[in-house]
XYZ file of C-alpha atoms in Angstrom:
620
model
C -5.814 -15.725 -24.525
C -4.453 -12.635 -26.231
C -2.484 -12.573 -29.494
C 0.702 -11.608 -27.694
C 2.393 -13.840 -25.131
C 1.028 -13.093 -21.670
C 3.142 -13.895 -18.608
C 2.177 -13.480 -14.942
C 4.729 -13.301 -12.136
C 3.567 -15.134 -9.034
C 5.230 -15.776 -5.690
C 5.440 -15.036 -1.985
C 5.843 -11.440 -0.775
C 9.444 -10.141 -0.636
C 10.926 -12.702 -3.029
C 12.072 -10.091 -5.572
C 9.122 -10.590 -7.894
C 8.470 -6.883 -8.437
C 12.184 -6.229 -8.846
C 12.302 -8.779 -11.686
C 9.196 -7.163 -13.183
C 10.860 -3.726 -13.107
C 14.055 -5.056 -14.695
C 12.105 -6.640 -17.541
C 9.608 -3.861 -18.258
C 11.525 -0.626 -17.625
C 9.429 2.503 -17.020
C 6.533 1.628 -19.333
C 4.324 0.312 -16.516
C 0.583 0.692 -16.030
C -0.826 0.413 -12.508
C -4.553 -0.245 -12.292
C -7.191 -1.906 -10.152
C -8.239 -5.361 -11.227
C -11.952 -5.100 -12.176
C -14.224 -5.655 -9.196
C -11.435 -5.389 -6.612
C -9.270 -2.812 -4.851
C -6.098 -4.766 -5.603
C -3.540 -3.029 -7.800
C -1.879 -4.935 -10.620
C 1.212 -3.719 -12.428
C 1.260 -4.417 -16.156
C 4.073 -3.801 -18.596
C 5.326 -4.856 -22.005
C 8.736 -5.987 -23.116
C 9.849 -6.441 -26.717
C 12.296 -9.362 -26.793
C 13.671 -10.967 -29.945
C 11.080 -9.006 -31.971
C 8.233 -10.484 -29.950
C 6.002 -8.438 -27.658
C 5.515 -10.029 -24.255
C 2.965 -8.749 -21.733
C 3.970 -9.055 -18.080
C 1.633 -8.855 -15.085
C 2.956 -8.624 -11.524
C 0.442 -10.470 -9.336
C 0.199 -9.537 -5.635
C 2.461 -11.520 -3.316
C 0.693 -14.423 -1.584
C 1.688 -17.396 0.560
C -1.155 -19.683 -0.475
C -3.857 -20.081 -3.111
C -6.544 -21.309 -0.752
C -7.155 -18.355 1.569
C -9.960 -15.796 1.695
C -7.961 -12.580 1.427
C -8.699 -10.346 -1.564
C -5.231 -10.968 -3.008
C -5.497 -14.755 -2.739
C -8.991 -14.769 -4.223
C -7.823 -12.587 -7.115
C -4.785 -14.701 -7.977
C -6.767 -17.926 -7.657
C -9.387 -16.588 -10.066
C -6.742 -15.553 -12.612
C -5.222 -19.055 -12.557
C -8.614 -20.740 -12.678
C -9.637 -18.746 -15.764
C -6.218 -19.273 -17.407
C -5.810 -15.529 -17.980
C -2.035 -15.903 -18.370
C -0.363 -18.035 -21.046
C 2.750 -18.576 -18.925
C 3.331 -18.376 -15.171
C 6.690 -17.156 -13.886
C 6.884 -18.541 -10.345
C 9.498 -16.615 -8.357
C 10.944 -18.482 -5.365
C 13.301 -17.317 -2.615
C 16.234 -19.723 -2.674
C 17.065 -18.997 0.978
C 13.617 -20.283 2.034
C 13.053 -22.888 -0.658
C 10.834 -25.264 1.310
C 8.415 -22.483 2.271
C 8.248 -21.261 -1.333
C 7.799 -24.758 -2.762
C 4.509 -24.977 -0.830
C 3.006 -22.329 -3.131
C 4.623 -23.865 -6.215
C 2.927 -27.209 -5.483
C -0.446 -25.434 -5.496
C 0.408 -23.577 -8.710
C 1.248 -26.881 -10.390
C -2.279 -28.143 -9.760
C -3.694 -25.510 -12.150
C -1.876 -27.086 -15.122
C -0.489 -23.875 -16.649
C 2.935 -23.779 -18.400
C 5.367 -22.455 -15.782
C 8.892 -21.077 -15.546
C 10.404 -21.448 -12.076
C 12.775 -18.650 -11.048
C 15.052 -19.237 -8.066
C 15.972 -15.750 -6.908
C 18.559 -14.625 -4.347
C 21.006 -17.397 -5.133
C 23.780 -15.075 -3.908
C 22.122 -14.821 -0.486
C 21.670 -18.592 -0.412
C 25.377 -19.067 -1.083
C 26.203 -16.884 1.928
C 24.171 -19.278 4.083
C 25.925 -22.313 2.582
C 22.886 -23.381 0.499
C 23.510 -25.041 -2.887
C 20.657 -26.088 -5.188
C 20.817 -28.834 -7.827
C 18.934 -26.960 -10.567
C 18.989 -29.849 -13.033
C 17.464 -32.251 -10.521
C 14.811 -29.716 -9.530
C 13.920 -29.175 -13.208
C 13.518 -32.933 -13.683
C 11.388 -33.309 -10.546
C 9.083 -30.376 -11.336
C 8.815 -30.720 -15.103
C 9.355 -27.003 -15.778
C 12.551 -25.033 -16.465
C 14.348 -23.654 -13.390
C 16.270 -20.366 -13.754
C 18.656 -19.118 -11.009
C 18.743 -15.303 -10.725
C 20.063 -12.395 -8.665
C 17.335 -9.785 -9.220
C 19.047 -7.142 -7.062
C 21.884 -7.120 -9.613
C 19.755 -7.813 -12.697
C 21.549 -11.092 -13.389
C 20.068 -13.746 -15.682
C 16.953 -11.751 -16.555
C 17.133 -12.653 -20.246
C 17.099 -16.335 -19.361
C 13.614 -15.870 -17.898
C 12.294 -14.469 -21.185
C 14.037 -17.184 -23.203
C 12.432 -19.862 -21.034
C 9.000 -18.213 -21.303
C 9.260 -18.064 -25.105
C 10.526 -21.631 -25.324
C 7.205 -23.368 -24.616
C 7.893 -24.280 -20.987
C 6.264 -27.441 -19.810
C 3.259 -27.769 -17.538
C 4.570 -28.892 -14.123
C 3.897 -32.591 -13.724
C 4.839 -32.651 -10.052
C 1.903 -33.803 -7.917
C 1.422 -34.010 -4.160
C 0.591 -37.561 -2.971
C -2.395 -36.734 -0.759
C -3.985 -39.012 1.823
C -5.916 -41.770 0.068
C -9.253 -40.522 1.441
C -8.526 -37.059 0.044
C -7.508 -38.558 -3.314
C -10.735 -40.585 -3.426
C -12.798 -37.459 -2.694
C -10.951 -35.465 -5.394
C -11.531 -38.208 -7.991
C -15.213 -38.401 -7.071
C -15.778 -34.631 -7.299
C -13.787 -34.330 -10.527
C -15.779 -37.121 -12.188
C -19.267 -36.117 -11.019
C -18.911 -32.371 -11.680
C -16.411 -32.496 -14.571
C -13.990 -30.134 -12.837
C -10.211 -29.961 -12.667
C -8.198 -31.378 -9.800
C -7.428 -27.880 -8.472
C -11.132 -27.003 -8.277
C -11.924 -30.243 -6.424
C -9.178 -29.595 -3.880
C -10.362 -26.006 -3.385
C -13.925 -27.225 -2.827
C -12.712 -29.558 -0.081
C -10.640 -26.824 1.565
C -13.004 -23.859 1.219
C -15.834 -23.787 -1.372
C -16.021 -20.490 -3.236
C -19.761 -20.690 -3.947
C -22.657 -22.386 -2.192
C -23.888 -24.837 -4.838
C -24.215 -28.581 -5.398
C -20.427 -28.920 -5.652
C -19.949 -27.167 -2.312
C -22.614 -29.343 -0.672
C -21.021 -32.549 -1.942
C -17.529 -31.373 -1.002
C -18.709 -30.438 2.486
C -20.182 -33.916 2.968
C -16.949 -35.590 1.852
C -14.856 -33.213 4.003
C -16.974 -34.066 7.055
C -16.477 -37.777 6.400
C -12.697 -37.274 6.064
C -12.614 -35.308 9.327
C -14.482 -38.066 11.177
C -11.970 -40.661 9.966
C -8.830 -38.656 10.789
C -9.882 -36.261 13.584
C -8.430 -33.541 11.336
C -10.162 -31.306 8.845
C -9.647 -31.929 5.137
C -7.909 -28.529 4.984
C -5.412 -29.567 7.682
C -4.690 -32.883 5.980
C -4.161 -31.281 2.560
C -1.913 -28.562 4.024
C 0.117 -31.141 5.969
C 0.573 -33.298 2.860
C 1.794 -30.287 0.908
C 4.195 -29.153 3.626
C 5.643 -32.653 3.972
C 6.111 -33.003 0.223
C 7.645 -29.523 -0.059
C 10.129 -30.435 2.690
C 10.980 -33.723 0.994
C 11.431 -32.005 -2.363
C 13.596 -29.293 -0.842
C 15.809 -31.846 0.894
C 16.343 -33.754 -2.348
C 17.700 -30.750 -4.268
C 19.489 -28.885 -1.482
C 23.027 -29.336 -0.240
C 24.257 -27.438 2.775
C 27.786 -26.577 3.712
C 28.922 -24.702 6.780
C 28.865 -20.980 5.943
C 31.711 -18.739 7.097
C 30.967 -16.983 10.420
C 29.657 -13.451 10.008
C 28.040 -10.759 12.102
C 24.250 -10.959 11.993
C 22.583 -7.524 12.055
C 19.242 -9.116 12.879
C 20.511 -9.754 16.412
C 20.284 -5.962 16.799
C 17.386 -5.054 14.511
C 14.737 -7.578 15.643
C 15.196 -7.546 19.420
C 13.294 -5.210 21.724
C 16.562 -3.578 22.664
C 18.253 -2.049 20.740
C 15.746 -2.795 17.931
C 12.998 -0.425 19.122
C 15.359 2.538 19.771
C 16.844 1.963 16.305
C 13.323 1.839 14.815
C 12.373 5.085 16.566
C 15.575 6.721 15.305
C 14.865 5.545 11.736
C 11.268 6.817 11.880
C 12.339 10.200 13.256
C 15.064 10.424 10.603
C 12.546 9.669 7.829
C 10.142 12.246 9.218
C 12.837 14.909 9.577
C 14.218 14.240 6.100
C 10.834 14.297 4.368
C 9.690 17.314 6.340
C 12.852 19.444 6.189
C 13.914 18.577 2.646
C 10.304 18.762 1.464
C 9.781 22.161 3.086
C 13.047 23.432 1.554
C 12.141 22.421 -1.991
C 8.489 23.375 -1.511
C 9.513 26.947 -0.683
C 11.643 27.083 -3.834
C 8.812 25.748 -6.030
C 6.224 28.080 -4.464
C 8.484 31.124 -4.887
C 9.242 30.228 -8.509
C 5.536 29.796 -9.208
C 4.744 33.140 -7.590
C 7.469 34.945 -9.531
C 7.054 33.376 -12.965
C 3.376 32.366 -13.061
C 1.000 33.831 -10.494
C 2.311 37.431 -10.358
C 2.551 37.766 -14.189
C -0.944 36.298 -14.478
C -2.370 38.767 -11.963
C -0.634 41.605 -13.833
C -2.670 40.721 -16.928
C -5.898 41.852 -15.221
C -7.978 39.464 -17.314
C -11.658 40.358 -17.589
C -14.638 38.335 -16.437
C -14.497 34.753 -15.301
C -11.015 34.137 -16.759
C -9.267 35.748 -13.780
C -10.717 33.618 -10.942
C -10.579 30.379 -12.932
C -7.022 30.996 -14.150
C -5.936 32.025 -10.662
C -7.480 28.890 -9.117
C -5.753 26.646 -11.659
C -2.374 28.277 -10.998
C -2.829 27.974 -7.238
C -3.782 24.323 -7.679
C -0.688 23.666 -9.791
C 1.432 25.475 -7.244
C -0.074 23.444 -4.408
C 0.062 20.131 -6.279
C 3.628 20.441 -7.517
C 4.662 21.845 -4.147
C 3.509 18.529 -2.672
C 4.459 16.090 -5.432
C 8.126 16.724 -5.940
C 9.237 17.859 -2.471
C 7.197 15.487 -0.329
C 5.943 12.575 -2.449
C 9.120 12.027 -4.450
C 11.453 12.354 -1.442
C 9.185 10.062 0.557
C 9.218 7.395 -2.125
C 12.979 7.667 -2.523
C 13.344 6.988 1.205
C 10.732 4.241 1.334
C 12.255 2.547 -1.733
C 15.639 2.530 -0.035
C 14.121 0.996 3.094
C 12.161 -1.563 1.068
C 15.125 -2.632 -1.028
C 17.429 -2.782 2.005
C 15.094 -5.260 3.723
C 14.667 -3.144 6.874
C 10.934 -2.571 6.364
C 10.054 -6.116 7.444
C 12.119 -5.688 10.635
C 10.307 -2.432 11.462
C 6.927 -4.094 10.944
C 7.954 -7.013 13.171
C 8.914 -4.698 16.047
C 5.779 -2.531 15.791
C 3.332 -5.405 15.408
C 2.216 -5.719 19.040
C 1.448 -2.002 19.474
C -0.389 -1.695 16.165
C -2.756 -4.551 17.083
C -4.596 -2.124 19.389
C -5.642 -0.212 16.285
C -6.757 -3.330 14.423
C -3.630 -3.306 12.257
C -0.344 -5.144 12.021
C 3.174 -3.802 12.237
C 3.204 -2.460 8.672
C 0.657 0.160 9.777
C 3.332 2.204 11.516
C 4.762 3.379 8.177
C 1.793 5.447 6.891
C 1.023 6.675 10.418
C 4.452 8.245 10.842
C 4.691 9.573 7.301
C 1.393 11.378 7.833
C 3.314 13.978 9.841
C 5.085 15.002 6.648
C 2.246 14.863 4.118
C -1.016 12.912 4.051
C -0.730 12.191 0.310
C 2.354 9.896 0.362
C 1.209 8.492 3.701
C -2.098 7.402 2.163
C -0.311 5.981 -0.872
C 1.723 3.816 1.488
C -1.403 2.123 2.963
C -1.187 -0.299 0.037
C 1.701 -1.880 1.972
C -0.902 -3.262 4.402
C -2.168 -6.775 3.832
C -5.952 -6.465 4.070
C -8.593 -3.933 3.046
C -9.699 -3.658 6.681
C -6.244 -2.495 7.739
C -6.018 -0.103 4.797
C -9.321 1.528 5.746
C -8.323 1.953 9.409
C -4.923 3.348 8.454
C -6.469 5.745 5.922
C -8.877 7.181 8.510
C -6.109 7.709 11.085
C -3.673 9.180 8.558
C -6.188 11.881 7.559
C -6.387 12.940 11.225
C -2.645 13.172 11.894
C -1.276 16.756 11.720
C 0.663 16.959 8.458
C 3.240 19.660 7.710
C 0.515 21.958 6.286
C -1.491 21.633 9.514
C 1.695 22.283 11.452
C 1.895 25.623 9.608
C -1.581 26.473 10.944
C -0.699 25.406 14.491
C 2.605 27.257 14.570
C 1.441 30.311 12.598
C -1.728 30.895 14.619
C -1.520 29.217 18.027
C 2.211 29.357 18.738
C 2.562 32.885 17.368
C -0.474 34.543 18.961
C -1.177 32.382 22.042
C 1.947 30.431 23.051
C 3.921 27.194 22.681
C 2.019 25.396 25.452
C -1.242 26.025 23.628
C 0.305 24.802 20.372
C 1.411 21.526 21.972
C -2.056 21.114 23.490
C -3.513 21.075 19.949
C -1.321 18.065 19.189
C -2.496 16.476 22.452
C -6.156 16.859 21.445
C -5.502 15.390 17.991
C -3.474 12.421 19.290
C -6.199 11.605 21.851
C -8.821 11.626 19.086
C -6.609 9.442 16.859
C -6.224 6.947 19.716
C -9.959 6.797 20.444
C -10.861 6.614 16.737
C -8.350 3.806 16.153
C -9.702 1.727 19.039
C -13.305 2.213 17.876
C -12.446 1.421 14.244
C -10.681 -1.789 15.287
C -14.028 -2.982 16.645
C -16.482 -1.772 13.983
C -14.606 -1.855 10.669
C -15.915 -4.707 8.492
C -13.541 -7.416 7.388
C -11.654 -10.249 8.956
C -8.394 -9.660 10.806
C -5.711 -12.123 9.769
C -2.517 -12.975 11.597
C 0.630 -11.377 10.238
C 2.786 -13.799 8.286
C 6.003 -11.975 7.606
C 8.920 -13.128 5.492
C 12.115 -11.460 6.693
C 13.752 -10.047 3.579
C 17.500 -10.397 3.340
C 19.436 -7.249 4.249
C 21.196 -5.874 1.195
C 22.549 -2.670 -0.323
C 19.855 -0.925 -2.448
C 20.674 -0.237 -6.092
C 20.397 3.544 -6.768
C 19.023 3.030 -10.276
C 16.200 0.793 -9.081
C 15.425 3.083 -6.121
C 14.978 6.129 -8.373
C 13.041 4.086 -10.920
C 10.617 2.759 -8.312
C 10.169 6.202 -6.726
C 9.442 7.832 -10.083
C 6.923 5.139 -11.016
C 5.022 5.758 -7.792
C 5.230 9.542 -8.175
C 3.667 9.284 -11.629
C 0.557 7.794 -9.999
C 0.145 10.979 -7.978
C 0.759 13.248 -10.961
C -1.756 11.503 -13.202
C -4.446 10.727 -10.610
C -4.455 13.303 -7.802
C -3.391 16.292 -9.906
C -6.243 16.137 -12.476
C -8.829 15.959 -9.678
C -7.153 18.886 -7.931
C -7.286 20.987 -11.126
C -10.948 20.183 -11.819
C -11.923 21.076 -8.254
C -9.981 24.338 -8.508
C -11.878 25.333 -11.646
C -15.174 24.903 -9.781
C -13.898 26.981 -6.869
C -12.920 29.735 -9.322
C -16.396 29.675 -10.850
C -18.013 29.841 -7.409
C -15.858 32.859 -6.544
C -16.751 34.665 -9.794
C -20.484 34.263 -9.318
C -20.295 35.498 -5.740
C -21.125 32.159 -4.150
C -18.189 32.468 -1.741
C -19.465 35.842 -0.474
C -22.991 34.503 -0.296
C -21.775 31.568 1.725
C -19.979 33.896 4.119
C -23.167 35.869 4.717
C -25.146 32.667 5.188
C -22.727 30.933 7.534
C -21.992 33.844 9.880
C -24.947 33.317 12.292
C -24.172 29.605 12.588
C -20.389 29.915 12.937
C -20.826 32.500 15.677
C -23.443 30.431 17.494
C -21.738 27.013 17.250
C -18.012 27.820 17.165
C -17.884 31.416 18.281
C -16.064 32.331 15.054
C -16.778 35.308 12.775
C -18.093 34.545 9.293
C -14.824 35.303 7.537
C -13.074 32.667 9.705
C -15.627 30.015 8.734
C -15.170 30.962 5.084
C -11.388 30.668 5.446
C -11.854 27.068 6.585
C -13.203 26.213 3.135
C -9.947 27.247 1.511
C -8.238 24.578 3.569
C -9.790 22.155 1.097
C -7.134 23.213 -1.426
C -4.336 23.122 1.134
C -4.517 23.403 4.892
C -2.147 26.361 5.186
C -4.338 28.229 2.682
C -6.969 28.461 5.428
C -4.430 30.403 7.478
C -3.455 32.597 4.528
C -7.090 33.228 3.560
C -7.933 34.111 7.168
C -5.371 36.918 7.078
C -6.672 38.132 3.703
C -10.334 38.152 4.776
C -9.436 39.717 8.138
C -7.553 42.478 6.328
C -4.470 42.111 8.510
C -1.728 39.613 9.343
C -2.031 40.628 13.005
C -4.811 38.151 13.712
C -4.624 38.846 17.427
C -6.063 42.312 16.771
C -9.258 41.022 15.134
C -9.837 37.706 16.929
C -9.588 36.675 20.560
C -7.174 33.982 21.777
C -10.107 31.613 22.245
C -11.298 32.193 18.679
C -7.800 31.663 17.262
C -7.392 28.448 19.256
C -10.783 27.092 18.160
C -10.074 28.033 14.540
C -6.738 26.153 14.600
C -8.224 23.018 16.189
C -11.184 22.924 13.777
C -8.875 23.550 10.793
C -6.568 20.691 11.818
C -9.487 18.256 12.254
C -11.610 19.590 9.391
C -12.140 17.988 5.969
C -8.895 16.798 4.278
C -7.430 18.758 1.370
C -8.410 17.920 -2.208
C -5.168 16.024 -2.895
C -5.805 13.836 0.147
C -9.411 13.171 -0.875
C -8.289 12.251 -4.394
C -5.820 9.709 -3.047
C -8.431 8.376 -0.598
C -10.723 7.681 -3.565
C -7.875 5.932 -5.378
C -6.745 3.808 -2.414
C -9.957 2.798 -0.608
C -12.841 3.943 -2.809
C -15.293 6.841 -3.142
C -17.641 5.583 -0.406
C -14.981 5.555 2.297
C -13.511 8.866 1.074
C -16.941 10.484 1.569
C -17.430 8.858 4.991
C -13.981 9.986 6.163
C -14.616 13.526 4.923
C -17.994 13.691 6.691
C -16.490 12.238 9.867
C -13.674 14.781 9.992
C -16.084 17.683 9.322
C -18.374 16.475 12.106
C -15.424 15.850 14.432
C -14.009 19.335 13.833
C -17.360 21.035 14.459
C -18.172 18.985 17.598
C -14.720 19.487 19.141
C -14.810 23.188 18.239
C -18.263 23.560 19.826
C -17.109 21.783 22.993
C -14.079 24.050 23.198
C -16.334 27.114 22.824
C -18.507 25.902 25.689
C -15.530 25.005 27.874
C -13.440 28.122 27.219
C -16.134 30.815 27.412
């Protein structure tokens, strides 16, 4: 336990937990992986009444007894008492479902503040909660809030600082379960929560697990139900009873329900397609507009003055590489990443994201993912960096890995520059569209294969439909900026370091040496001249730089005069499939780890070379 008061927010997904966290902490938020996991935790501090309070936003979960990485993480934090106070956030419109998690939290005997959020939405449905009665039944303070409007936030901090009680509410389990819990607790000197977890799903194979398994088998023989099923049923029944005691319902006024349109196949899917296309067009067009402005400003006020200095020695290539990296990084960050996160924050806060995931769920199952996987897939057409950042929306690591692989293959706007600038300009529109056809076929095949070989268990999608509401502009911008800062402070440093090495390689003639070395192989395997193979390497900085470098190394912008149509086509296809850019690799490392980032990079290199070689054989 730290010297300062430590509070952890816990609750189901989409209950407004993160919104409450953002209201309380402001912009001073640190996002980091919990040690030994790939799960991100948001941490922030708030100074209230001259006392510093540390807040941790735990990942949203529906239960504390599952095997997912998020559930295991949260369960471990509660077991080790890493937080002084728990702030359990419940959705008032689905109180019974949320009380199921609260009953499990209570078994860990940690002081708890219960926050009933969305009381305004509950009122619209004619739901009234007796907060005093609920406080008396639970044994912990109950605070009603409207997080979307920032109402009653201070009351949460007051309750946390006021020594909230440990919940004394307890589920009356089946008498055989209770006997088993007492026996395990006494023999192994463990808490009630640990005994229940051992009966449901032991975390380690030891004497406790062996004893619990024997007792669970005996319980199953007596009831023809597993101990897990009995415990879950007891909790659900008690949550329903508790909810009925504190809830009064009146007939709400009739109103038009948008979900009748948004969640049905028709017109829900056409609306979803229109929303996706609108997001793509907005991110792509607005991003391209601002990117051009940023690139031009950088050229005018940074790169051209730097080149005019004619610096001696190694300073010129290193300085030039750093400036190009800054130009590329900022040309992505503000136009694409920030606009993307503004849009995605609006969709998240409006509640539409859960409807989109619901509609896309069946199709995405073919790729081993659930409906949420459609978001990064579509956004990959704009820029791979924000698309990869959005894979954290997916529930399991298995889905995040599959989505990350497919996103790196989808033609982003930079690859579109290559396709349009080389194939469409020098060969024709039909050939340009055929490049997309090749890529989409490979994405389809890769997705189907990955769904069968990627390690990890595939869970069913449990989706809480968020209430539809008007997003608050202040919170949208705040959330978008917080996510953008992750890119600026993680991807950008790696991009700059890599650029310095490229500058050094250029100064010492390694680039020229590589060109001389690779020429026999590039001509034999891909049918490309050595300068074209060298240009592919510059796509590591940004994909369109491969196109620009090709023109520089060829000595002319009229590429059709120095390369055949077949060579141009093969170059474009290989460039589109080839290794992702540095920014993409940096985000891959951040989101799914260095091992998978390396495997994806090797796979795309191999895929580009194999497809290019097959095209050479088939077209010559």
